[in-house]
Structures are given as C-alpha cells and as structure tokens.
Amino acid sequence: MDPVTVIVAALTAGAVAGAQGTAATAVGELYSGLKALIASRFRGKPAAEAALRKFETDRETWKPVLEAELVRSRVDVDEQVVAAARRLMEVHDPSGAQAGKYRIDLRGAQGVLAGDHNVQHVTFTTPAPQQRDTPPQ
C-alpha cells in the first residue's frame, strides 16, 4: 500500500475498533499515538485539523479530504507517521502484515494498482514503426 492508504487504513481500523468498543489496549494506544502525531503535523492548518477530527465519525465523507490534506501537508512522506501507521496495522491485522500487505515498494513502477478489491483493464498495443530521418543513399 502507498503511505496515504496505510495511514488512512490505520486511522480507519483504530476508529472502527474504538467505536465498536473492541479496541484492544495495544490498538487503542497505537491509534491515539498515530492521531496525536498526525495532529501535530496538521497544527495551524485548520482544514487539515478539521479533516482529521471529522474523519473519525464520518469516514466516507472525509476520507478524500483527509487523503488530500495528508499529501498537501507532506505527512504521507513523514517516516515517523508512516511507521506508526504500519505498526498499528501490524497489531490490528497480523496476518496481512506478515504477508507484506502494508509494505509495498512502488519506486519506478508504472500503471500500478495497489489495495484490495481493485479491477484494472490493460490493453497492450504494438508501437508503430519509427521512421528514420536519414537521407536515402
């Protein structure tokens, strides 16, 4: 998963577990720590602060706004935040973490689709032959 997806997945897992009252102590602590870390990066940015706060109770509406604010504030490249999100997901979903679900390296990749339940249609074509710019002999 890309960093934004991991961060949002971790925030979702923590919020859902907390709302259902099923948050194990470790997940709850990791979630609180991740939220505090992100909030510190969002400090002084009202739109980002609001997105983080409102995401907890209305994830569907606020997810795209939160994702945009994570990128705009460069939180998605903050190693400490990404590591905290991955740690939460390792505790929340140990089998997924062990399978490498939250550690995908996409450097240099093109046409990539990462995540669950995605569909991608790819059409390969043969490139047209290139013409030479050399004069006839």
PDB file of N, CA and C in Angstrom, residues 2-62:
ATOM      1  N   ASP A   2       0.427   2.257  -0.655  1.00  0.00           N
ATOM      2  CA  ASP A   2       1.148   3.519  -0.623  1.00  0.00           C
ATOM      3  C   ASP A   2       0.968   4.142   0.768  1.00  0.00           C
ATOM      4  N   PRO A   3       1.826   5.068   1.161  1.00  0.00           N
ATOM      5  CA  PRO A   3       1.757   5.627   2.518  1.00  0.00           C
ATOM      6  C   PRO A   3       0.411   6.235   2.895  1.00  0.00           C
ATOM      7  N   VAL A   4      -0.223   6.964   1.984  1.00  0.00           N
ATOM      8  CA  VAL A   4      -1.523   7.573   2.308  1.00  0.00           C
ATOM      9  C   VAL A   4      -2.543   6.485   2.621  1.00  0.00           C
ATOM     10  N   THR A   5      -2.560   5.433   1.828  1.00  0.00           N
ATOM     11  CA  THR A   5      -3.503   4.336   2.046  1.00  0.00           C
ATOM     12  C   THR A   5      -3.250   3.646   3.376  1.00  0.00           C
ATOM     13  N   VAL A   6      -1.975   3.442   3.725  1.00  0.00           N
ATOM     14  CA  VAL A   6      -1.649   2.807   5.007  1.00  0.00           C
ATOM     15  C   VAL A   6      -2.097   3.691   6.165  1.00  0.00           C
ATOM     16  N   ILE A   7      -1.835   4.987   6.062  1.00  0.00           N
ATOM     17  CA  ILE A   7      -2.220   5.913   7.140  1.00  0.00           C
ATOM     18  C   ILE A   7      -3.734   5.925   7.308  1.00  0.00           C
ATOM     19  N   VAL A   8      -4.467   6.038   6.207  1.00  0.00           N
ATOM     20  CA  VAL A   8      -5.932   6.079   6.282  1.00  0.00           C
ATOM     21  C   VAL A   8      -6.483   4.732   6.768  1.00  0.00           C
ATOM     22  N   ALA A   9      -5.893   3.630   6.326  1.00  0.00           N
ATOM     23  CA  ALA A   9      -6.337   2.315   6.800  1.00  0.00           C
ATOM     24  C   ALA A   9      -6.119   2.178   8.302  1.00  0.00           C
ATOM     25  N   ALA A  10      -4.994   2.667   8.791  1.00  0.00           N
ATOM     26  CA  ALA A  10      -4.708   2.595  10.223  1.00  0.00           C
ATOM     27  C   ALA A  10      -5.679   3.470  11.012  1.00  0.00           C
ATOM     28  N   LEU A  11      -5.949   4.679  10.529  1.00  0.00           N
ATOM     29  CA  LEU A  11      -6.913   5.551  11.203  1.00  0.00           C
ATOM     30  C   LEU A  11      -8.307   4.925  11.194  1.00  0.00           C
ATOM     31  N   THR A  12      -8.667   4.297  10.092  1.00  0.00           N
ATOM     32  CA  THR A  12      -9.966   3.636   9.993  1.00  0.00           C
ATOM     33  C   THR A  12     -10.050   2.470  10.971  1.00  0.00           C
ATOM     34  N   ALA A  13      -9.018   1.636  10.990  1.00  0.00           N
ATOM     35  CA  ALA A  13      -9.014   0.480  11.894  1.00  0.00           C
ATOM     36  C   ALA A  13      -9.143   0.922  13.342  1.00  0.00           C
ATOM     37  N   GLY A  14      -8.407   1.940  13.722  1.00  0.00           N
ATOM     38  CA  GLY A  14      -8.474   2.441  15.091  1.00  0.00           C
ATOM     39  C   GLY A  14      -9.816   3.050  15.427  1.00  0.00           C
ATOM     40  N   ALA A  15     -10.373   3.828  14.506  1.00  0.00           N
ATOM     41  CA  ALA A  15     -11.669   4.473  14.738  1.00  0.00           C
ATOM     42  C   ALA A  15     -12.789   3.440  14.819  1.00  0.00           C
ATOM     43  N   VAL A  16     -12.778   2.460  13.930  1.00  0.00           N
ATOM     44  CA  VAL A  16     -13.813   1.431  13.923  1.00  0.00           C
ATOM     45  C   VAL A  16     -13.728   0.594  15.199  1.00  0.00           C
ATOM     46  N   ALA A  17     -12.535   0.181  15.560  1.00  0.00           N
ATOM     47  CA  ALA A  17     -12.367  -0.619  16.770  1.00  0.00           C
ATOM     48  C   ALA A  17     -12.807   0.164  17.999  1.00  0.00           C
ATOM     49  N   GLY A  18     -12.469   1.433  18.055  1.00  0.00           N
ATOM     50  CA  GLY A  18     -12.870   2.268  19.189  1.00  0.00           C
ATOM     51  C   GLY A  18     -14.371   2.469  19.247  1.00  0.00           C
ATOM     52  N   ALA A  19     -14.993   2.692  18.098  1.00  0.00           N
ATOM     53  CA  ALA A  19     -16.439   2.917  18.041  1.00  0.00           C
ATOM     54  C   ALA A  19     -17.211   1.661  18.426  1.00  0.00           C
ATOM     55  N   GLN A  20     -16.653   0.495  18.103  1.00  0.00           N
ATOM     56  CA  GLN A  20     -17.319  -0.760  18.418  1.00  0.00           C
ATOM     57  C   GLN A  20     -16.981  -1.241  19.828  1.00  0.00           C
ATOM     58  N   GLY A  21     -16.060  -0.537  20.480  1.00  0.00           N
ATOM     59  CA  GLY A  21     -15.659  -0.948  21.822  1.00  0.00           C
ATOM     60  C   GLY A  21     -14.828  -2.210  21.817  1.00  0.00           C
ATOM     61  N   THR A  22     -14.232  -2.538  20.651  1.00  0.00           N
ATOM     62  CA  THR A  22     -13.441  -3.763  20.551  1.00  0.00           C
ATOM     63  C   THR A  22     -11.947  -3.494  20.502  1.00  0.00           C
ATOM     64  N   ALA A  23     -11.562  -2.252  20.680  1.00  0.00           N
ATOM     65  CA  ALA A  23     -10.146  -1.903  20.565  1.00  0.00           C
ATOM     66  C   ALA A  23      -9.355  -2.550  21.699  1.00  0.00           C
ATOM     67  N   ALA A  24      -8.438  -3.389  21.316  1.00  0.00           N
ATOM     68  CA  ALA A  24      -7.519  -3.940  22.302  1.00  0.00           C
ATOM     69  C   ALA A  24      -6.674  -2.779  22.821  1.00  0.00           C
ATOM     70  N   THR A  25      -6.118  -2.948  23.976  1.00  0.00           N
ATOM     71  CA  THR A  25      -5.320  -1.876  24.569  1.00  0.00           C
ATOM     72  C   THR A  25      -4.224  -1.415  23.616  1.00  0.00           C
ATOM     73  N   ALA A  26      -3.536  -2.365  22.988  1.00  0.00           N
ATOM     74  CA  ALA A  26      -2.435  -2.013  22.083  1.00  0.00           C
ATOM     75  C   ALA A  26      -2.933  -1.215  20.885  1.00  0.00           C
ATOM     76  N   VAL A  27      -4.042  -1.641  20.281  1.00  0.00           N
ATOM     77  CA  VAL A  27      -4.585  -0.926  19.120  1.00  0.00           C
ATOM     78  C   VAL A  27      -5.028   0.468  19.541  1.00  0.00           C
ATOM     79  N   GLY A  28      -5.698   0.564  20.668  1.00  0.00           N
ATOM     80  CA  GLY A  28      -6.154   1.861  21.158  1.00  0.00           C
ATOM     81  C   GLY A  28      -5.012   2.821  21.416  1.00  0.00           C
ATOM     82  N   GLU A  29      -3.947   2.321  22.023  1.00  0.00           N
ATOM     83  CA  GLU A  29      -2.784   3.164  22.300  1.00  0.00           C
ATOM     84  C   GLU A  29      -2.090   3.583  21.012  1.00  0.00           C
ATOM     85  N   LEU A  30      -1.938   2.647  20.093  1.00  0.00           N
ATOM     86  CA  LEU A  30      -1.302   2.966  18.812  1.00  0.00           C
ATOM     87  C   LEU A  30      -2.135   3.966  18.019  1.00  0.00           C
ATOM     88  N   TYR A  31      -3.451   3.802  18.059  1.00  0.00           N
ATOM     89  CA  TYR A  31      -4.351   4.720  17.363  1.00  0.00           C
ATOM     90  C   TYR A  31      -4.241   6.126  17.953  1.00  0.00           C
ATOM     91  N   SER A  32      -4.277   6.215  19.274  1.00  0.00           N
ATOM     92  CA  SER A  32      -4.148   7.527  19.930  1.00  0.00           C
ATOM     93  C   SER A  32      -2.819   8.180  19.577  1.00  0.00           C
ATOM     94  N   GLY A  33      -1.756   7.387  19.579  1.00  0.00           N
ATOM     95  CA  GLY A  33      -0.436   7.917  19.240  1.00  0.00           C
ATOM     96  C   GLY A  33      -0.358   8.388  17.797  1.00  0.00           C
ATOM     97  N   LEU A  34      -0.934   7.613  16.881  1.00  0.00           N
ATOM     98  CA  LEU A  34      -0.927   7.988  15.460  1.00  0.00           C
ATOM     99  C   LEU A  34      -1.718   9.269  15.241  1.00  0.00           C
ATOM    100  N   LYS A  35      -2.903   9.350  15.841  1.00  0.00           N
ATOM    101  CA  LYS A  35      -3.710  10.563  15.698  1.00  0.00           C
ATOM    102  C   LYS A  35      -2.983  11.785  16.255  1.00  0.00           C
ATOM    103  N   ALA A  36      -2.338  11.633  17.412  1.00  0.00           N
ATOM    104  CA  ALA A  36      -1.606  12.750  18.018  1.00  0.00           C
ATOM    105  C   ALA A  36      -0.449  13.177  17.125  1.00  0.00           C
ATOM    106  N   LEU A  37       0.230  12.214  16.537  1.00  0.00           N
ATOM    107  CA  LEU A  37       1.357  12.509  15.648  1.00  0.00           C
ATOM    108  C   LEU A  37       0.879  13.271  14.409  1.00  0.00           C
ATOM    109  N   ILE A  38      -0.204  12.812  13.817  1.00  0.00           N
ATOM    110  CA  ILE A  38      -0.747  13.490  12.637  1.00  0.00           C
ATOM    111  C   ILE A  38      -1.257  14.877  13.024  1.00  0.00           C
ATOM    112  N   ALA A  39      -1.941  14.969  14.161  1.00  0.00           N
ATOM    113  CA  ALA A  39      -2.459  16.265  14.619  1.00  0.00           C
ATOM    114  C   ALA A  39      -1.320  17.263  14.810  1.00  0.00           C
ATOM    115  N   SER A  40      -0.175  16.789  15.301  1.00  0.00           N
ATOM    116  CA  SER A  40       0.960  17.702  15.480  1.00  0.00           C
ATOM    117  C   SER A  40       1.487  18.195  14.133  1.00  0.00           C
ATOM    118  N   ARG A  41       1.400  17.369  13.091  1.00  0.00           N
ATOM    119  CA  ARG A  41       1.844  17.777  11.751  1.00  0.00           C
ATOM    120  C   ARG A  41       0.823  18.709  11.100  1.00  0.00           C
ATOM    121  N   PHE A  42      -0.439  18.599  11.520  1.00  0.00           N
ATOM    122  CA  PHE A  42      -1.513  19.427  10.973  1.00  0.00           C
ATOM    123  C   PHE A  42      -1.698  20.743  11.737  1.00  0.00           C
ATOM    124  N   ARG A  43      -1.000  20.907  12.843  1.00  0.00           N
ATOM    125  CA  ARG A  43      -1.192  22.088  13.697  1.00  0.00           C
ATOM    126  C   ARG A  43      -1.044  23.369  12.885  1.00  0.00           C
ATOM    127  N   GLY A  44      -2.018  24.271  13.040  1.00  0.00           N
ATOM    128  CA  GLY A  44      -2.002  25.546  12.320  1.00  0.00           C
ATOM    129  C   GLY A  44      -2.593  25.471  10.926  1.00  0.00           C
ATOM    130  N   LYS A  45      -3.128  24.313  10.558  1.00  0.00           N
ATOM    131  CA  LYS A  45      -3.754  24.128   9.244  1.00  0.00           C
ATOM    132  C   LYS A  45      -5.204  23.719   9.497  1.00  0.00           C
ATOM    133  N   PRO A  46      -6.107  24.700   9.603  1.00  0.00           N
ATOM    134  CA  PRO A  46      -7.487  24.422  10.007  1.00  0.00           C
ATOM    135  C   PRO A  46      -8.207  23.365   9.171  1.00  0.00           C
ATOM    136  N   ALA A  47      -8.022  23.380   7.864  1.00  0.00           N
ATOM    137  CA  ALA A  47      -8.709  22.396   7.016  1.00  0.00           C
ATOM    138  C   ALA A  47      -8.220  20.986   7.321  1.00  0.00           C
ATOM    139  N   ALA A  48      -6.926  20.834   7.518  1.00  0.00           N
ATOM    140  CA  ALA A  48      -6.355  19.523   7.831  1.00  0.00           C
ATOM    141  C   ALA A  48      -6.800  19.057   9.217  1.00  0.00           C
ATOM    142  N   GLU A  49      -6.788  19.967  10.178  1.00  0.00           N
ATOM    143  CA  GLU A  49      -7.228  19.620  11.536  1.00  0.00           C
ATOM    144  C   GLU A  49      -8.687  19.163  11.528  1.00  0.00           C
ATOM    145  N   ALA A  50      -9.534  19.867  10.793  1.00  0.00           N
ATOM    146  CA  ALA A  50     -10.956  19.513  10.705  1.00  0.00           C
ATOM    147  C   ALA A  50     -11.132  18.150  10.034  1.00  0.00           C
ATOM    148  N   ALA A  51     -10.385  17.897   8.967  1.00  0.00           N
ATOM    149  CA  ALA A  51     -10.495  16.619   8.258  1.00  0.00           C
ATOM    150  C   ALA A  51     -10.145  15.456   9.185  1.00  0.00           C
ATOM    151  N   LEU A  52      -9.085  15.599   9.952  1.00  0.00           N
ATOM    152  CA  LEU A  52      -8.682  14.536  10.873  1.00  0.00           C
ATOM    153  C   LEU A  52      -9.752  14.321  11.950  1.00  0.00           C
ATOM    154  N   ARG A  53     -10.255  15.383  12.486  1.00  0.00           N
ATOM    155  CA  ARG A  53     -11.263  15.306  13.554  1.00  0.00           C
ATOM    156  C   ARG A  53     -12.573  14.699  13.029  1.00  0.00           C
ATOM    157  N   LYS A  54     -13.036  15.150  11.878  1.00  0.00           N
ATOM    158  CA  LYS A  54     -14.328  14.715  11.349  1.00  0.00           C
ATOM    159  C   LYS A  54     -14.267  13.326  10.710  1.00  0.00           C
ATOM    160  N   PHE A  55     -13.080  12.908  10.279  1.00  0.00           N
ATOM    161  CA  PHE A  55     -12.909  11.582   9.683  1.00  0.00           C
ATOM    162  C   PHE A  55     -13.327  10.482  10.652  1.00  0.00           C
ATOM    163  N   GLU A  56     -13.091  10.706  11.912  1.00  0.00           N
ATOM    164  CA  GLU A  56     -13.369   9.675  12.915  1.00  0.00           C
ATOM    165  C   GLU A  56     -14.854   9.302  12.965  1.00  0.00           C
ATOM    166  N   THR A  57     -15.728  10.255  12.727  1.00  0.00           N
ATOM    167  CA  THR A  57     -17.163   9.968  12.816  1.00  0.00           C
ATOM    168  C   THR A  57     -17.859   9.849  11.460  1.00  0.00           C
ATOM    169  N   ASP A  58     -17.226  10.338  10.390  1.00  0.00           N
ATOM    170  CA  ASP A  58     -17.828  10.265   9.057  1.00  0.00           C
ATOM    171  C   ASP A  58     -16.726   9.968   8.043  1.00  0.00           C
ATOM    172  N   ARG A  59     -16.255   8.728   8.075  1.00  0.00           N
ATOM    173  CA  ARG A  59     -15.110   8.341   7.240  1.00  0.00           C
ATOM    174  C   ARG A  59     -15.402   8.450   5.752  1.00  0.00           C
ATOM    175  N   GLU A  60     -16.585   8.080   5.329  1.00  0.00           N
ATOM    176  CA  GLU A  60     -16.919   8.100   3.898  1.00  0.00           C
ATOM    177  C   GLU A  60     -16.805   9.510   3.307  1.00  0.00           C
ATOM    178  N   THR A  61     -17.356  10.480   4.008  1.00  0.00           N
ATOM    179  CA  THR A  61     -17.351  11.861   3.525  1.00  0.00           C
ATOM    180  C   THR A  61     -15.958  12.479   3.606  1.00  0.00           C
ATOM    181  N   TRP A  62     -15.245  12.235   4.692  1.00  0.00           N
ATOM    182  CA  TRP A  62     -13.997  12.938   4.960  1.00  0.00           C
ATOM    183  C   TRP A  62     -12.739  12.233   4.463  1.00  0.00           C
TER     184      TRP A  62
END
